[in-house]
Short mmCIF file of C-alpha atoms and ligand atoms in Angstrom, two decimals:
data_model
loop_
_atom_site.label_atom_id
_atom_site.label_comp_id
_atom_site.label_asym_id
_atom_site.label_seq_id
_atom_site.Cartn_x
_atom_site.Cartn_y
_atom_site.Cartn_z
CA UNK F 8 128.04 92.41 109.53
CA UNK F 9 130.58 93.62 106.84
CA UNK F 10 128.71 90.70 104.59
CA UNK F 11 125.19 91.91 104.59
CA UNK F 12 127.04 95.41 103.74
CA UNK F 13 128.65 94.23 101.01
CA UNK F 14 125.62 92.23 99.28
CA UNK F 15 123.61 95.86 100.04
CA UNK F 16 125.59 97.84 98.04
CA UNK F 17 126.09 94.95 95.54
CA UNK F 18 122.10 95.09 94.89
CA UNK F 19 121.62 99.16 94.64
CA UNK F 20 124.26 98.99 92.09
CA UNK F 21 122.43 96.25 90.27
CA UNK F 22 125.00 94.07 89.62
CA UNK F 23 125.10 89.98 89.91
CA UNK F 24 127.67 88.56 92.21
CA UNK F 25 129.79 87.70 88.81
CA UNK F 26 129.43 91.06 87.36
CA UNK F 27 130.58 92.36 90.15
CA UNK F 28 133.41 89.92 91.00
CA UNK F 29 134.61 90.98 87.26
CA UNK F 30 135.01 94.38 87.83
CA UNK F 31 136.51 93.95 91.05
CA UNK F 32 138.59 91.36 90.01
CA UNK F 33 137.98 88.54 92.44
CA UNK F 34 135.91 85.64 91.72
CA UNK F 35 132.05 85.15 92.30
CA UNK F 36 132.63 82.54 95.02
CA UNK F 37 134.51 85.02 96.85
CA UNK F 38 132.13 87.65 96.52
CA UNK F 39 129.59 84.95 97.79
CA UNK F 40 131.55 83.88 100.68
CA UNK F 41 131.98 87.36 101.57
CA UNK F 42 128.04 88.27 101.23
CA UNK F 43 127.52 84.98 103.61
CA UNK F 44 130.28 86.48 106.18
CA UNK F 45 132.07 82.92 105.53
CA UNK F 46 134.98 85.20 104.71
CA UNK F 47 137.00 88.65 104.99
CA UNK F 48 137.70 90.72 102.01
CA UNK F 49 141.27 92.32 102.64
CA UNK F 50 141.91 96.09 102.51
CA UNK F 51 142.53 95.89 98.91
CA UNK F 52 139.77 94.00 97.66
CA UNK F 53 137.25 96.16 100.42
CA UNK F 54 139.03 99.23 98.20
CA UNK F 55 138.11 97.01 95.00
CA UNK F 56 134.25 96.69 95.84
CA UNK F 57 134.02 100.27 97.03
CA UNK F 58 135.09 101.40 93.77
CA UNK F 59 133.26 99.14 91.50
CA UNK F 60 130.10 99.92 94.04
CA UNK F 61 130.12 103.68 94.06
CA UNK F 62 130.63 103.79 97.98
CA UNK F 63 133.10 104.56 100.75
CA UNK F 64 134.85 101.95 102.20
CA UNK F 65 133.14 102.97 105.97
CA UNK F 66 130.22 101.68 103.97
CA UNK F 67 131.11 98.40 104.73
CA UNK F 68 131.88 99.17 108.22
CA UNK F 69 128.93 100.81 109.55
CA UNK F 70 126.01 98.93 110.83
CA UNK F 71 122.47 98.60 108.56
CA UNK F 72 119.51 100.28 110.84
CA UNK F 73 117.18 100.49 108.19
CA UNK F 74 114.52 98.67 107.41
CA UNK F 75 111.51 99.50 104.38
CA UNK F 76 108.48 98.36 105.94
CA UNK F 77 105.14 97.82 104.77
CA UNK F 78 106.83 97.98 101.35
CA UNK F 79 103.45 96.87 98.99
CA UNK F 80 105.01 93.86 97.65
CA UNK F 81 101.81 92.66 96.26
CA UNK F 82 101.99 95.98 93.32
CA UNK F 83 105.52 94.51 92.31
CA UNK F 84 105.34 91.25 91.66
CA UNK F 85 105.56 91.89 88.01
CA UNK F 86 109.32 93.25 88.67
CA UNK F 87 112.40 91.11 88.28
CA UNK F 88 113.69 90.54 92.00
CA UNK F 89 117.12 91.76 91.13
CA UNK F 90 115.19 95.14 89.86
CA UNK F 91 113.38 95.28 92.77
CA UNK F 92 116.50 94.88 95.08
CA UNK F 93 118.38 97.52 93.85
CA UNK F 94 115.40 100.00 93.97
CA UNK F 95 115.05 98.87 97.89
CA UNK F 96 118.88 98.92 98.38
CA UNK F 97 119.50 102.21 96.77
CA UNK F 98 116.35 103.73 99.10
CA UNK F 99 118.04 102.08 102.05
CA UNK F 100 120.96 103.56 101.41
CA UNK F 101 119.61 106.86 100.87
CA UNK F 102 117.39 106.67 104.12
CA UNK F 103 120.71 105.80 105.77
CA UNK F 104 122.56 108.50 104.82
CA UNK F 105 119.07 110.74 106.08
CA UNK F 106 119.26 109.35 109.29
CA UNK F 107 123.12 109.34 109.99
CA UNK F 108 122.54 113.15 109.18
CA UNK F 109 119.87 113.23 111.68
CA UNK F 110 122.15 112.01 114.32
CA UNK F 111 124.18 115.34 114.32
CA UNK F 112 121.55 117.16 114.28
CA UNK F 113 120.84 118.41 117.93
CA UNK F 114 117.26 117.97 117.65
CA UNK F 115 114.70 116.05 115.12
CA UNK F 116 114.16 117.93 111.90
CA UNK F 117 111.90 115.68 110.52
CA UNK F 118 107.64 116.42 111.79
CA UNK F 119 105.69 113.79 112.76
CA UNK F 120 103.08 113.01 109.78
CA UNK F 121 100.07 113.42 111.11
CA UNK F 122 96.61 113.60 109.07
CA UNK F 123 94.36 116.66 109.71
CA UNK F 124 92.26 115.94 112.70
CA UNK F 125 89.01 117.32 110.85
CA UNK F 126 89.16 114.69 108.23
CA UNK F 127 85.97 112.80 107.67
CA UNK F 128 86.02 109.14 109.12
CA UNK F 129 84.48 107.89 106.63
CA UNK F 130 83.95 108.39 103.08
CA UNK F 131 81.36 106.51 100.68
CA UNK F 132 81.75 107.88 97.17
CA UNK F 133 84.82 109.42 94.83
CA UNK F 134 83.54 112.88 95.30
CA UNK F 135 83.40 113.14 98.74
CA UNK F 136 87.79 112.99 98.20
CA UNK F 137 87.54 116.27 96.75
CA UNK F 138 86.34 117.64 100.09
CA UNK F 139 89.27 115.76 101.78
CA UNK F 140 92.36 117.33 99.63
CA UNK F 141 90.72 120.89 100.16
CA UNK F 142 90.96 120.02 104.07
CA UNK F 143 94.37 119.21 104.17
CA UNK F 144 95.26 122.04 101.46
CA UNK F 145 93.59 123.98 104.56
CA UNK F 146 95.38 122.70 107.37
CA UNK F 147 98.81 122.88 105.33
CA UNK F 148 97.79 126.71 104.66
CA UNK F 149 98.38 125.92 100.58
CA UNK F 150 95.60 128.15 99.76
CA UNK F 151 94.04 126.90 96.21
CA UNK F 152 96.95 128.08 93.94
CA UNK F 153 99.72 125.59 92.06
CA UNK F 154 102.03 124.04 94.55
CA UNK F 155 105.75 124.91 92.95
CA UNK F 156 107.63 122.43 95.14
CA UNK F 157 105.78 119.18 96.12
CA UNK F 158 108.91 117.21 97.57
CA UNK F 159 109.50 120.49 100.12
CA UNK F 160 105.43 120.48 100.88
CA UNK F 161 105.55 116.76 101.89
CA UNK F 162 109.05 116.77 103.40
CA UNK F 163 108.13 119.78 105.71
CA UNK F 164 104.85 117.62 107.13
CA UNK F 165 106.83 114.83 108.07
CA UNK F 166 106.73 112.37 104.93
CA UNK F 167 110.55 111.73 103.44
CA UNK F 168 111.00 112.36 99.79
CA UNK F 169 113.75 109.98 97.91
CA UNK F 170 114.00 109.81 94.33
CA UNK F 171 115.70 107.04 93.14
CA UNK F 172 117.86 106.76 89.19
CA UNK F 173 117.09 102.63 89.36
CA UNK F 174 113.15 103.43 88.87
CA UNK F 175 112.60 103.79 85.20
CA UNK F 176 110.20 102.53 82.56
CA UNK F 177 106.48 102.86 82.14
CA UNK F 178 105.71 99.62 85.01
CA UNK F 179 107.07 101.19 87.77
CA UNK F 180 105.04 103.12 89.87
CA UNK F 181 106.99 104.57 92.35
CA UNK F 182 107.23 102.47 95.53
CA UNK F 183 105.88 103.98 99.28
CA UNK F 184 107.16 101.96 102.77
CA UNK F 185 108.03 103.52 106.43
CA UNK F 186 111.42 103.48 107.79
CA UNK F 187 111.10 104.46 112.07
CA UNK F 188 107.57 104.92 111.24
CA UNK F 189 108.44 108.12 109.39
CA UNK F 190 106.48 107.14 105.73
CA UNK F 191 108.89 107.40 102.48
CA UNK F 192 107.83 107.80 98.67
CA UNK F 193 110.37 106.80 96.29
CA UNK F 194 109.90 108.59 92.60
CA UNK F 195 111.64 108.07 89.44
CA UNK F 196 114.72 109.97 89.39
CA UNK F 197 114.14 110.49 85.54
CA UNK F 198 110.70 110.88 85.33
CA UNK F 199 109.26 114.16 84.08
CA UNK F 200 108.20 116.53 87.06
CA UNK F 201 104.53 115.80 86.34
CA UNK F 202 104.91 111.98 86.56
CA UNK F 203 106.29 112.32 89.85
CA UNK F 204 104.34 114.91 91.33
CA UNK F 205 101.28 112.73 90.62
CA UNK F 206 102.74 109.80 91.90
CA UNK F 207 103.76 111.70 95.37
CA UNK F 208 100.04 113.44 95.21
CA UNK F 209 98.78 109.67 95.02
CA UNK F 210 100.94 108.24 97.41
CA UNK F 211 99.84 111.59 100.23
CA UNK F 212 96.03 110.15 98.82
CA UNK F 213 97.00 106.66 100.35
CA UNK F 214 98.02 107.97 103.60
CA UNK F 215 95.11 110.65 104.07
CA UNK F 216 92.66 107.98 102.94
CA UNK F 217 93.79 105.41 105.39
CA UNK F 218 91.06 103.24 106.96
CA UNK F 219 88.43 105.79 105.89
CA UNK F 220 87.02 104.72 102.75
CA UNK F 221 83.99 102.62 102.38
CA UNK F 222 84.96 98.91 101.22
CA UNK F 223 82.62 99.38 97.53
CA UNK F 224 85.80 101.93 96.93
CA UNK F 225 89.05 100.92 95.27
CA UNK F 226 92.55 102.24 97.62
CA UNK F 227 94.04 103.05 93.94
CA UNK F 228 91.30 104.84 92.29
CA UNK F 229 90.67 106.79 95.45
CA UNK F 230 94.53 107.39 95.81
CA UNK F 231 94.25 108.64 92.43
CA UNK F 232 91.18 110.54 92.99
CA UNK F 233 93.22 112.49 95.79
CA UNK F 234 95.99 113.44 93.76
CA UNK F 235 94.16 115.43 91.01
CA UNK F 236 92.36 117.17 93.88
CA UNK F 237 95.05 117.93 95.66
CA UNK F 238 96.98 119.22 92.62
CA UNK F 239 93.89 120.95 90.57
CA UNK F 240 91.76 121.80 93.33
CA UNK F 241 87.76 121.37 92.19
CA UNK F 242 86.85 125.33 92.21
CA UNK F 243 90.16 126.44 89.96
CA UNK F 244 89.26 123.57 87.45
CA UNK F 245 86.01 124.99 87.39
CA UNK F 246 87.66 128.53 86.95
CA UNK F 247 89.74 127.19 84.52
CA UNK F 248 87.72 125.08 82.25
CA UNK F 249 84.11 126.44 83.25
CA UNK F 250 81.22 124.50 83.77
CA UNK F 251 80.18 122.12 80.86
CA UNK F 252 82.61 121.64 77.75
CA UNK F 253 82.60 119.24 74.96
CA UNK F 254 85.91 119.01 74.22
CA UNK F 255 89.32 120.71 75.44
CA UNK F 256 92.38 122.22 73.05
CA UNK F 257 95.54 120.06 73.49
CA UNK F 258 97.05 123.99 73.44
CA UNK F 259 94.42 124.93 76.85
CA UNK F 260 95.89 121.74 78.58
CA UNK F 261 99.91 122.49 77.66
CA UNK F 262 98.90 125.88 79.07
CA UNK F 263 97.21 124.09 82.41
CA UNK F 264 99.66 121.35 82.66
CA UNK F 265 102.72 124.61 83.19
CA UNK F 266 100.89 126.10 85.42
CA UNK F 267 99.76 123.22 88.10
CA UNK F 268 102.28 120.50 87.23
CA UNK F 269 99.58 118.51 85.92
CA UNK F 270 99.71 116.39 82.71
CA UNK F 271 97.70 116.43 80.03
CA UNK F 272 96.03 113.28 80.64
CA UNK F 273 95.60 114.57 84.15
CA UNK F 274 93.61 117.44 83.17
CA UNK F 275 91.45 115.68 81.14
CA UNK F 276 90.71 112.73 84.49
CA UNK F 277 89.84 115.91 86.18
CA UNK F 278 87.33 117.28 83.42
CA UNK F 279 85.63 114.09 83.43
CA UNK F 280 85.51 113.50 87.36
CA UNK F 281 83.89 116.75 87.67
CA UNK F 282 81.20 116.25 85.41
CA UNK F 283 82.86 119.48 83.14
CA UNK F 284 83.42 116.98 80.57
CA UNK F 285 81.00 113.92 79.89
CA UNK F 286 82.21 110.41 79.73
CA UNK F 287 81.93 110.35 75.87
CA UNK F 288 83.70 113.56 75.32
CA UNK F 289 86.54 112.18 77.35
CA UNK F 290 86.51 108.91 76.01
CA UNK F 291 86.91 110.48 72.75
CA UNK F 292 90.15 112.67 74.19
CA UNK F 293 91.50 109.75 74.97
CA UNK F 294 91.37 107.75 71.93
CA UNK F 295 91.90 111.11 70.49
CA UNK F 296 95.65 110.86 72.28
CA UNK F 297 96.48 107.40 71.81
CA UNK F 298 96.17 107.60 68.43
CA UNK F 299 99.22 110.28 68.36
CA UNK F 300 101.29 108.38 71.02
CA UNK F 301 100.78 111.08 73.36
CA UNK F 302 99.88 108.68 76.13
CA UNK F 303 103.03 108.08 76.31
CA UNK F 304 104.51 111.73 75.96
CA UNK F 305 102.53 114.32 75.79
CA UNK F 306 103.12 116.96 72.89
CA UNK F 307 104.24 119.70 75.18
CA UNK F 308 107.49 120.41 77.26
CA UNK F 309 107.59 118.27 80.23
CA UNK F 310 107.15 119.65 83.61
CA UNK F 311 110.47 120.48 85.70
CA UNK F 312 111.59 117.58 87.73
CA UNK F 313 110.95 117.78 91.69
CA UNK F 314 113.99 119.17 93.62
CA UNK F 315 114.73 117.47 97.10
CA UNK F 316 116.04 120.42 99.33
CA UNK F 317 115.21 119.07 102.45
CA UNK F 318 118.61 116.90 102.77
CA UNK F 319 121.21 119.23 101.25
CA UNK F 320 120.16 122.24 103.45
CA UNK F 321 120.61 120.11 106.63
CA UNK F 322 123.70 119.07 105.80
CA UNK F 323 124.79 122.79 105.39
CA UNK F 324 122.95 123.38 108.71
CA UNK F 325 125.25 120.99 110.43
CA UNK F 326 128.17 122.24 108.49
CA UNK F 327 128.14 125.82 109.48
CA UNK F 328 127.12 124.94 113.15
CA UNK F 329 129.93 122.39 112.76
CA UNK F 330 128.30 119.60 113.62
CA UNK F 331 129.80 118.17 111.11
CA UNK F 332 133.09 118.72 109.11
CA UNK F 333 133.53 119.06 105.35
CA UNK F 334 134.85 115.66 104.82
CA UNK F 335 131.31 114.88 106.52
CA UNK F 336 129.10 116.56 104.39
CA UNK F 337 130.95 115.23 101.54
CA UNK F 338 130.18 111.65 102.46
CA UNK F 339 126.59 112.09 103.02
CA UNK F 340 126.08 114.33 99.73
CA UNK F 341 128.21 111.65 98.05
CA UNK F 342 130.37 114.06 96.19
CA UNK F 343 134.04 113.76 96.35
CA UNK F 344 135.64 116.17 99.01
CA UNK F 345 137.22 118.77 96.48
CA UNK F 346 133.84 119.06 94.43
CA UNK F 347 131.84 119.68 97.63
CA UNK F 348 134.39 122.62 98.55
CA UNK F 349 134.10 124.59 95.30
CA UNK F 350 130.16 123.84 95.76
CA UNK F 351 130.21 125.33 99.56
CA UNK F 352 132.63 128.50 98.13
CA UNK F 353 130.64 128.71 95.33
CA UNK F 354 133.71 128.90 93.08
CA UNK F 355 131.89 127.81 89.97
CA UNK F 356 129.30 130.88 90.41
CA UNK F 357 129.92 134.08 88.20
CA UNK F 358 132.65 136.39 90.03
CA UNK F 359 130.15 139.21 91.67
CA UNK F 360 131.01 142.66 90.52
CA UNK F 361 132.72 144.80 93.26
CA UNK F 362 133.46 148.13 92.33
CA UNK F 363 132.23 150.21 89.58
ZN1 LIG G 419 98.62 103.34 95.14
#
């Protein structure tokens, strides 16, 4: 219903029903009549909303298919339900988008997620984790070096990739649900690379880990666990950092933090989890880094955001098998027609020389 479209788009862009009935210039018992399919917004005022709301007027008109399931409710509680809306609607809108796409598409592009089969069923202490991110390093054929791209990784094995610009500030932890049964993490548009490269390595931890760990263990800690392993595998932080250190140079960990996509803070977790550093010596980091703020941001460059690929090349796929036309691929890349053109001719790219 045109309603429940309306009060969808309404909530990713984050707006009230009066600040929206403001900018669109009707009034909020409208909007809510229209949200409560009591009423129907003429052309104009459809025209109206999709302005103010950022989205095509077919918004309205197509049906809602998603649903965000097993969405952890229970970690958000502390978030204002209007905050938490527009996160949700702005995935769902996303996910739509994904899965219009997919319809072209003559067969599936997305792989069924699937844990490695040689996983161990069950696992009783933190360290044994360490065994489990090498495993599916293994089956994934990563070998032990820095992963460059962790969105393409996970989006190749079957586990959608969204990042969304209504995630910020330091309480939000990213947010992980299924849609189909396909699982989806949601990262902070605006979050440094690191941040969400952690938070995808955690959420990956969550679904690995699944109904093997011991009940003594904690889901987040282990989740956690997982996600330094996977990104600093144990035998290249021993490489790195040797065997036994007292402390570590905030230049050694800028240097390590470039090279794996792991923060700082990350580093030192993984020093202390492995025994290289002992619980004092990290304790002391720690305070060491509070004290200078750098909790918050660490003194070095931040890592380069995460670039989702997966989406934009399949809508080019489509394109040049024309699946789909270029009025299409505009919609679903949400870029206005003209912009998408010069993108697909490259017009904005330096002229290539010719002749000599
Ligand atoms: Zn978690």
């Amino acid at each position: 219903m045109i309603g429940d479209r309306i009060k969808q788009a309404r909530q990713a862009a984050g707006l009230s029903l009066r600040a929206l009935a403001e900018q669109a210039g009707v009034s909020a018992m409208a909007i809510s009549k229209y949200e409560n399919n009591k009423s129907t917004p003429s052309s104009k005022v459809l025209l109206a909303l999709s302005r103010v709301l950022g989205v095509r007027v077919e918004y309205f008109f197509r049906q809602a298919k998603v649903a965000l399931e097993e969405v952890e409710y229970r970690k958000y509680t502390h978030l204002p339900k209007r905050v938490l809306a527009q996160i949700k609607g702005d995935v769902i809108e996303q996910v739509e988008r994904f899965l219009e796409l997919e319809d072209y598409l003559p067969t599936c592009p997305i792989e069924i997620f699937r844990p490695p089969v040689d996983l161990p069923q069950h696992i009783n202490n933190y360290a044994e984790i360490e065994e489990v991110a090498c495993k599916v390093r293994e089956a994934w054929q990563l070998g032990l070096n820095p992963i460059p791209g962790l969105t393409d990784t996970l989006e190749e094995r079957g586990i959608l990739v969204f990042q969304s610009e209504a995630i910020h500030g330091d309480r939000f932890d990213g947010l992980a649900a299924t849609v189909d049964g396909i699982p989806v993490v949601v990262v902070g548009a605006g979050w440094p690379g690191d941040r969400q490269r952690f938070t995808l390595a955690h959420e990956l931890g969550h679904l690995m880990l699944k109904g093997r760990l011991n009940t003594a263990l904690g889901e987040e800690q282990a989740a956690n666990r997982f996600a330094g392993a996977f990104l600093a595998p144990e035998s290249e932080v021993r490489k790195e950092l040797g065997e036994r250190r007292t402390r570590l140079e905030v230049r050694e960990l800028c240097v390590l933090k470039k090279a794996y996509g792991l923060s700082m803070g990350g580093w030192q977790h993984r020093a202390k989890d492995l025994g290289i550093l002992s619980e004092a010596a990290y304790r002391s980091m720690v305070r060491y880094f509070r004290m200078r703020g750098w909790h918050k941001h660490e003194p070095c460059d931040d890592y380069p955001r995460e670039q989702p690929l997966l989406f934009t090349q399949l809508v080019y796929r489509a394109l040049a098998e024309d699946l789909i036309g270029e009025s299409k691929a505009a919609e679903l890349l949400r870029m206005p027609q003209a912009d998408f053109h010069a993108q697909r001719n490259m017009d904005r790219a330096e002229p290539a020389t010719v002749d000599q």
